[in-house]
Short mmCIF file of C-alpha atoms in Angstrom, two decimals:
data_model
loop_
_atom_site.label_atom_id
_atom_site.label_comp_id
_atom_site.label_asym_id
_atom_site.label_seq_id
_atom_site.Cartn_x
_atom_site.Cartn_y
_atom_site.Cartn_z
CA MET T 1 -62.53 65.63 79.61
CA ALA T 2 -63.35 68.39 82.11
CA SER T 3 -66.99 69.09 82.90
CA ASP T 4 -66.66 72.61 81.48
CA ASP T 5 -65.40 71.19 78.19
CA ILE T 6 -68.30 68.75 78.08
CA ALA T 7 -70.74 71.59 78.65
CA LEU T 8 -69.19 73.63 75.85
CA LEU T 9 -69.33 70.65 73.51
CA ALA T 10 -72.96 69.96 74.39
CA ASP T 11 -73.83 73.59 73.70
CA ALA T 12 -72.08 73.49 70.33
CA LEU T 13 -73.74 70.23 69.34
CA SER T 14 -77.13 71.70 70.20
CA LYS T 15 -76.60 73.92 67.15
CA THR T 16 -76.23 70.92 64.87
CA HIS T 17 -78.28 71.18 61.70
CA VAL T 18 -80.33 68.22 60.56
CA GLY T 19 -82.40 68.03 57.39
CA ASP T 20 -82.76 66.47 53.96
CA GLY T 21 -80.56 63.55 54.92
CA GLU T 22 -77.80 65.95 55.99
CA LEU T 23 -76.16 66.06 59.40
CA SER T 24 -74.13 69.22 59.81
CA PHE T 25 -71.57 70.21 62.43
CA LYS T 26 -70.32 72.97 60.14
CA GLY T 27 -68.44 75.87 61.68
CA LEU T 28 -68.90 74.87 65.32
CA GLY T 29 -65.20 75.31 66.03
CA LEU T 30 -64.99 72.03 67.92
CA LYS T 31 -61.57 70.76 69.00
CA LEU T 32 -61.98 67.01 68.75
CA ASP T 33 -58.89 65.26 70.06
CA ASP T 34 -59.95 61.83 71.27
CA ALA T 35 -62.85 59.37 71.43
CA GLN T 36 -64.28 61.00 74.54
CA SER T 37 -64.44 64.41 72.88
CA VAL T 38 -66.65 63.06 70.07
CA GLU T 39 -69.03 60.91 72.09
CA GLU T 40 -72.08 63.07 71.46
CA LEU T 41 -71.15 63.70 67.83
CA VAL T 42 -70.72 59.96 67.27
CA ARG T 43 -74.06 59.30 68.95
CA ASP T 44 -75.75 61.74 66.57
CA ILE T 45 -74.21 59.98 63.58
CA GLU T 46 -75.14 56.53 64.83
CA GLN T 47 -78.74 57.53 65.45
CA PHE T 48 -79.19 59.29 62.12
CA ARG T 49 -81.03 57.00 59.76
CA GLY T 50 -80.66 57.55 56.04
CA LEU T 51 -77.54 59.71 56.39
CA ARG T 52 -76.70 61.10 52.95
CA ALA T 53 -74.48 64.08 53.75
CA LEU T 54 -72.06 64.78 56.60
CA ARG T 55 -70.60 68.23 57.19
CA LEU T 56 -67.57 68.42 59.47
CA GLU T 57 -65.92 71.55 58.08
CA GLY T 58 -64.82 74.29 60.41
CA ASN T 59 -63.79 71.95 63.24
CA THR T 60 -60.45 70.33 64.01
CA VAL T 61 -60.26 66.55 64.19
CA GLY T 62 -57.41 64.52 65.70
CA VAL T 63 -56.42 60.94 64.91
CA GLU T 64 -58.31 59.27 67.76
CA ALA T 65 -61.39 61.39 67.18
CA ALA T 66 -61.31 60.49 63.48
CA ARG T 67 -61.17 56.79 64.36
CA ALA T 68 -64.23 57.13 66.58
CA ILE T 69 -66.15 59.00 63.88
CA ALA T 70 -65.07 56.41 61.33
CA LYS T 71 -66.45 53.61 63.49
CA ALA T 72 -69.84 55.33 63.47
CA LEU T 73 -69.75 55.59 59.67
CA GLU T 74 -69.11 51.91 58.99
CA ASP T 75 -72.80 51.13 58.48
CA LYS T 76 -73.79 54.35 56.68
CA ASP T 77 -74.16 52.85 53.22
CA GLN T 78 -76.39 55.69 51.96
CA LEU T 79 -73.78 58.39 52.57
CA GLN T 80 -73.12 60.30 49.34
CA ARG T 81 -71.71 63.72 50.21
CA CYS T 82 -68.77 64.39 52.52
CA TYR T 83 -68.03 68.04 53.22
CA TRP T 84 -64.76 67.79 55.09
CA SER T 85 -62.95 71.02 54.28
CA ASP T 86 -60.98 73.00 56.90
CA MET T 87 -61.06 70.05 59.26
CA PHE T 88 -57.49 69.80 60.53
CA THR T 89 -56.53 73.30 61.69
CA GLY T 90 -53.69 73.11 64.20
CA ARG T 91 -52.98 69.44 63.53
CA LEU T 92 -49.56 68.07 62.67
CA ARG T 93 -49.23 67.22 59.01
CA SER T 94 -48.24 63.68 60.04
CA GLU T 95 -51.61 63.24 61.80
CA ILE T 96 -53.80 64.11 58.84
CA PRO T 97 -53.11 61.13 56.52
CA THR T 98 -53.87 58.70 59.36
CA ALA T 99 -57.15 60.45 60.14
CA LEU T 100 -58.12 60.47 56.46
CA ARG T 101 -57.31 56.77 56.06
CA SER T 102 -59.59 55.94 58.98
CA LEU T 103 -62.48 57.92 57.54
CA GLY T 104 -61.93 56.59 54.02
CA SER T 105 -61.71 53.01 55.22
CA ALA T 106 -65.05 53.43 57.01
CA LEU T 107 -66.72 54.64 53.82
CA MET T 108 -65.38 51.64 51.92
CA THR T 109 -66.50 49.26 54.67
CA ALA T 110 -69.99 50.77 54.57
CA GLY T 111 -70.16 50.39 50.81
CA ALA T 112 -71.00 54.08 50.46
CA ARG T 113 -71.25 55.52 46.95
CA LEU T 114 -69.98 59.08 47.05
CA THR T 115 -71.09 61.81 44.67
CA GLU T 116 -69.29 64.74 46.36
CA LEU T 117 -66.03 64.88 48.31
CA ASP T 118 -64.72 68.21 49.57
CA LEU T 119 -61.34 68.28 51.32
CA SER T 120 -60.45 71.89 50.54
CA ASP T 121 -58.45 74.11 52.89
CA ASN T 122 -56.71 71.20 54.58
CA ALA T 123 -52.97 71.82 54.35
CA PHE T 124 -52.06 68.15 54.10
CA GLY T 125 -49.59 68.15 51.20
CA PRO T 126 -48.71 65.04 49.15
CA ASP T 127 -49.01 62.82 52.23
CA GLY T 128 -52.62 63.88 52.62
CA VAL T 129 -53.33 62.75 49.07
CA LYS T 130 -51.88 59.38 50.04
CA GLY T 131 -54.39 59.39 52.90
CA VAL T 132 -57.33 59.38 50.47
CA GLU T 133 -55.63 57.44 47.67
CA GLN T 134 -57.26 54.10 48.47
CA LEU T 135 -60.66 55.72 48.87
CA LEU T 136 -60.36 57.39 45.46
CA LYS T 137 -59.45 54.06 43.86
CA SER T 138 -62.30 52.19 45.52
CA PRO T 139 -65.86 51.47 44.31
CA SER T 140 -67.00 54.13 46.80
CA CYS T 141 -65.74 56.73 44.31
CA HIS T 142 -66.93 55.12 41.07
CA SER T 143 -69.99 57.37 41.36
CA LEU T 144 -68.05 60.55 42.24
CA LYS T 145 -69.32 63.69 40.49
CA GLU T 146 -67.54 66.51 42.33
CA LEU T 147 -64.04 66.49 43.82
CA ARG T 148 -62.79 69.59 45.63
CA LEU T 149 -59.20 69.86 46.80
CA ASN T 150 -58.68 73.61 46.81
CA ASN T 151 -55.75 75.02 48.80
CA CYS T 152 -54.35 71.73 50.10
CA GLY T 153 -50.67 72.13 49.20
CA VAL T 154 -50.85 69.01 47.05
CA GLY T 155 -47.67 69.80 45.12
CA ILE T 156 -46.22 68.00 42.11
CA GLY T 157 -45.94 64.66 43.89
CA GLY T 158 -49.47 64.85 45.25
CA GLY T 159 -50.77 65.82 41.83
CA LYS T 160 -49.22 62.70 40.33
CA ILE T 161 -50.65 60.48 43.07
CA LEU T 162 -54.07 62.06 42.60
CA ALA T 163 -53.93 61.58 38.84
CA GLU T 164 -52.99 57.91 39.16
CA ALA T 165 -55.78 57.36 41.68
CA LEU T 166 -58.35 58.87 39.30
CA ILE T 167 -57.01 56.85 36.38
CA ASP T 168 -57.17 53.66 38.45
CA CYS T 169 -60.70 54.51 39.60
CA HIS T 170 -61.79 55.08 36.01
CA ARG T 171 -60.25 51.80 34.85
CA LYS T 172 -61.89 49.80 37.63
CA SER T 173 -65.24 51.52 37.18
CA LEU T 174 -65.19 50.64 33.48
CA ALA T 175 -64.68 47.01 34.42
CA HIS T 176 -67.82 47.27 36.57
CA GLU T 177 -69.70 48.88 33.67
CA SER T 178 -70.28 52.04 35.71
CA PRO T 179 -67.58 54.42 34.42
CA LEU T 180 -66.41 57.28 36.59
CA ARG T 181 -68.02 60.46 35.29
CA LEU T 182 -66.48 63.26 37.31
CA ARG T 183 -68.15 66.58 36.46
CA VAL T 184 -66.46 69.13 38.75
CA PHE T 185 -62.76 69.22 39.64
CA ILE T 186 -61.38 71.98 41.86
CA ALA T 187 -57.71 72.13 42.83
CA GLY T 188 -56.58 75.74 43.01
CA ARG T 189 -53.58 76.97 45.03
CA ASN T 190 -51.84 73.59 45.12
CA ARG T 191 -48.43 74.21 43.48
CA LEU T 192 -49.12 71.50 40.90
CA GLU T 193 -46.78 73.10 38.34
CA ASN T 194 -46.28 71.50 34.93
CA GLU T 195 -45.70 67.93 36.05
CA GLY T 196 -48.73 67.78 38.31
CA ALA T 197 -50.98 69.48 35.76
CA SER T 198 -49.78 67.22 32.95
CA ALA T 199 -50.40 64.11 35.05
CA LEU T 200 -53.93 65.28 35.82
CA ALA T 201 -54.49 66.09 32.15
CA LYS T 202 -54.08 62.38 31.37
CA ALA T 203 -56.83 61.55 33.86
CA PHE T 204 -59.08 64.27 32.45
CA GLN T 205 -58.62 62.96 28.93
CA LEU T 206 -59.58 59.43 29.98
CA MET T 207 -62.69 60.49 31.88
CA GLY T 208 -64.03 62.84 29.22
CA SER T 209 -66.93 63.91 31.46
CA LEU T 210 -65.79 67.20 33.00
CA GLU T 211 -68.08 70.23 33.06
CA GLU T 212 -66.07 72.50 35.37
CA VAL T 213 -62.33 72.62 36.01
CA HIS T 214 -60.81 75.15 38.42
CA MET T 215 -57.00 75.12 38.75
CA PRO T 216 -55.91 78.71 39.47
CA GLN T 217 -52.63 79.66 41.15
CA ASN T 218 -50.71 76.47 40.48
CA GLY T 219 -47.49 77.70 38.90
CA ILE T 220 -48.41 76.11 35.56
CA ASN T 221 -46.67 77.48 32.47
CA HIS T 222 -47.13 76.77 28.76
CA ALA T 223 -46.15 73.07 28.92
CA GLY T 224 -48.81 72.28 31.50
CA VAL T 225 -51.34 74.57 29.82
CA MET T 226 -50.83 72.79 26.50
CA ALA T 227 -51.38 69.39 28.17
CA LEU T 228 -54.57 70.63 29.81
CA ALA T 229 -55.81 72.20 26.57
CA SER T 230 -55.30 68.90 24.76
CA ALA T 231 -57.19 67.03 27.48
CA MET T 232 -60.11 69.45 27.39
CA ARG T 233 -60.74 68.57 23.76
CA HIS T 234 -61.89 65.17 25.05
CA ASN T 235 -64.40 66.75 27.46
CA PRO T 236 -67.12 68.05 25.14
CA ASP T 237 -69.48 69.08 27.96
CA LEU T 238 -66.96 71.44 29.56
CA ARG T 239 -68.64 74.75 30.45
CA VAL T 240 -66.17 76.46 32.81
CA LEU T 241 -62.37 76.44 32.77
CA ASN T 242 -60.58 78.53 35.38
CA LEU T 243 -56.80 78.78 35.01
CA ASN T 244 -56.37 82.19 36.60
CA ASP T 245 -52.93 83.26 37.77
CA ASN T 246 -50.80 80.74 35.87
CA THR T 247 -48.15 81.53 33.24
CA PHE T 248 -49.41 80.95 29.70
CA THR T 249 -46.96 82.72 27.37
CA LYS T 250 -47.64 82.68 23.63
CA ARG T 251 -47.69 78.89 23.16
CA GLY T 252 -50.08 78.30 26.01
CA THR T 253 -52.38 81.09 24.85
CA ILE T 254 -52.65 79.72 21.31
CA ALA T 255 -53.21 76.16 22.55
CA MET T 256 -56.04 77.35 24.79
CA ALA T 257 -57.59 79.37 21.97
CA GLN T 258 -57.55 76.33 19.70
CA TYR T 259 -59.25 74.21 22.34
CA ASN T 260 -62.09 76.75 22.43
CA GLN T 261 -62.80 76.04 18.76
CA VAL T 262 -63.89 72.46 19.38
CA LEU T 263 -65.95 72.90 22.55
CA SER T 264 -69.48 74.01 21.74
CA ARG T 265 -70.71 74.30 25.35
CA ILE T 266 -67.93 76.36 26.87
CA THR T 267 -69.35 79.48 28.52
CA VAL T 268 -66.51 80.83 30.66
CA THR T 269 -62.74 80.64 30.24
CA LYS T 270 -60.91 82.49 33.01
CA LEU T 271 -57.28 83.41 32.44
CA LYS T 272 -56.86 86.38 34.78
CA GLN T 273 -53.30 87.30 35.74
CA SER T 274 -51.90 84.51 33.55
CA LEU T 275 -49.29 86.58 31.70
CA VAL T 276 -51.36 86.73 28.55
CA THR T 277 -49.96 89.91 26.99
CA LEU T 278 -51.95 92.36 24.87
CA ASP T 279 -50.66 90.90 21.60
CA ARG T 280 -51.35 87.40 22.84
CA GLU T 281 -54.85 88.36 23.87
CA GLU T 282 -55.44 89.38 20.25
CA GLU T 283 -54.08 86.04 19.05
CA TYR T 284 -56.46 84.36 21.49
CA VAL T 285 -59.36 86.30 19.99
CA ASP T 286 -58.24 85.64 16.40
CA GLU T 287 -57.83 81.92 16.99
CA GLY T 288 -61.15 81.73 18.81
CA LYS T 289 -62.98 83.39 15.93
CA LYS T 290 -61.96 80.52 13.65
CA GLY T 291 -64.39 78.21 15.46
CA LYS T 292 -67.63 77.30 13.75
CA GLY T 293 -69.94 77.53 16.76
CA PRO T 294 -72.99 79.81 16.47
CA GLU T 295 -72.19 81.69 19.65
CA ARG T 296 -71.12 85.29 19.75
CA ASP T 297 -67.97 85.73 21.77
CA LYS T 298 -67.60 88.41 24.36
CA VAL T 299 -64.02 89.06 25.39
CA ARG T 300 -63.30 91.16 28.43
CA ARG T 301 -59.72 92.34 28.80
CA GLU T 302 -58.01 93.36 31.98
CA SER T 303 -54.41 93.77 33.04
CA GLY T 304 -52.73 90.55 32.00
CA CYS T 305 -55.92 88.58 31.51
CA VAL T 306 -58.53 87.30 29.14
CA GLU T 307 -61.93 86.24 30.39
CA ARG T 308 -63.99 84.77 27.59
CA GLU T 309 -67.71 84.21 27.80
CA LYS T 310 -70.09 82.96 25.13
CA THR T 311 -73.46 84.63 24.79
CA PRO T 312 -76.25 82.41 23.40
CA PRO T 313 -76.99 83.32 19.76
CA GLU T 314 -80.69 83.94 20.33
CA TRP T 315 -79.96 86.96 22.56
CA THR T 316 -79.01 90.15 20.74
CA PRO T 317 -78.02 93.06 22.97
CA PRO T 318 -79.86 96.34 22.34
CA GLN T 319 -77.90 99.23 20.89
CA SER T 320 -77.68 100.85 24.32
CA LEU T 321 -75.67 97.88 25.61
CA MET T 322 -73.24 97.64 22.69
CA PRO T 323 -69.56 98.37 23.54
CA PRO T 324 -68.47 102.01 23.30
CA PRO T 325 -66.32 103.13 20.34
CA GLU T 326 -63.20 103.08 22.49
CA VAL T 327 -62.22 100.66 25.25
CA HIS T 328 -59.33 101.61 27.55
CA LEU T 329 -56.87 98.91 28.48
CA LEU T 330 -53.90 98.73 30.80
CA GLY T 331 -51.34 96.34 29.38
CA PRO T 332 -49.32 94.04 31.66
CA ARG T 333 -45.95 94.87 30.11
CA ASP T 334 -45.79 98.45 31.30
CA LYS T 335 -48.58 99.38 33.66
CA SER T 336 -47.53 103.03 33.50
CA GLN T 337 -48.62 103.20 29.87
CA HIS T 338 -52.19 103.92 28.94
CA CYS T 339 -53.30 101.55 26.20
CA SER T 340 -56.42 101.86 24.13
CA ALA T 341 -58.22 99.48 21.80
CA GLN T 342 -60.49 100.48 18.94
CA TYR T 343 -63.74 98.56 18.79
CA ASN T 344 -64.81 97.27 15.41
CA SER T 345 -67.82 94.96 15.35
CA ALA T 346 -66.70 93.39 12.08
CA ALA T 347 -63.06 92.70 12.99
CA PRO T 348 -60.92 91.48 15.91
CA LEU T 349 -59.91 94.04 18.49
CA SER T 350 -56.60 95.77 17.86
CA GLY T 351 -54.53 97.63 20.41
CA TYR T 352 -52.03 100.43 20.55
CA CYS T 353 -50.33 102.44 23.27
CA VAL T 354 -50.60 106.19 23.60
#
């Protein structure tokens, strides 16, 4: 490594953040190609006692550099949170699984018990999922609470691998009497489609512990939506479900409305740009009103979307905040038409075009 490069690296590492058990190299823009390029970074990791969180996002890590970092992690048994998003910019897709295997193997060797794993914005595809498959199946992930894989190009095949890994992790964790209780799952923009979503739905149903699920922009249509809706019935603590920009159609809309009936803690259901038409929005509202929960439902309509939020029953909005007599809508079927919906506090919203 040239002396100028070493100087630049030293300057970047001087901006490293340390505190609360967290060692952060976030956003330094380091190009870490080999063992020599990570010498100072590795030294910082090795000397950090009680390491609980490691942030490497916003840098680019090659295979040899990953192996050197992994070596430094092999005795970090207190590590719980790995923020490793946007970590392979400019790397060949074939390099990424090898780098991930090295890092995952180090965590398993250390006996770390992860609670958060963020690998978002790494375009690693199905092969990248294979790179973390063994880690996800290992005792190091029996304690996992939050898994973020947003914008990774996982695809149908990767979705199936991920689902099987989570199912295997849950099965093994049950045998150890410490069942996997994943609370947050984020996997937007991954082209999961119906097969990937349906495979993950099986894992969600088994875990039954989810509180937030974000899967927007995945090319899921009614078959996948119905599988997810069925799985969510087994997750009674679910508060947020984000399926924006998928294709519901009538069957998917009704299935999702029915799932809302049985979940008492749901606060936000996001279905923006999911081809929920005006008539289907009304069916969503009608089905949702059949639930027995004490909450008052607030439904906000936009072009091709329903966003449903529950307001706690003890809060009653003052008259000044009540909806106006007429709410203007723009339906998704013909955006040139001006649609309007009459508000009636005692009945579901109804729509007509003018």
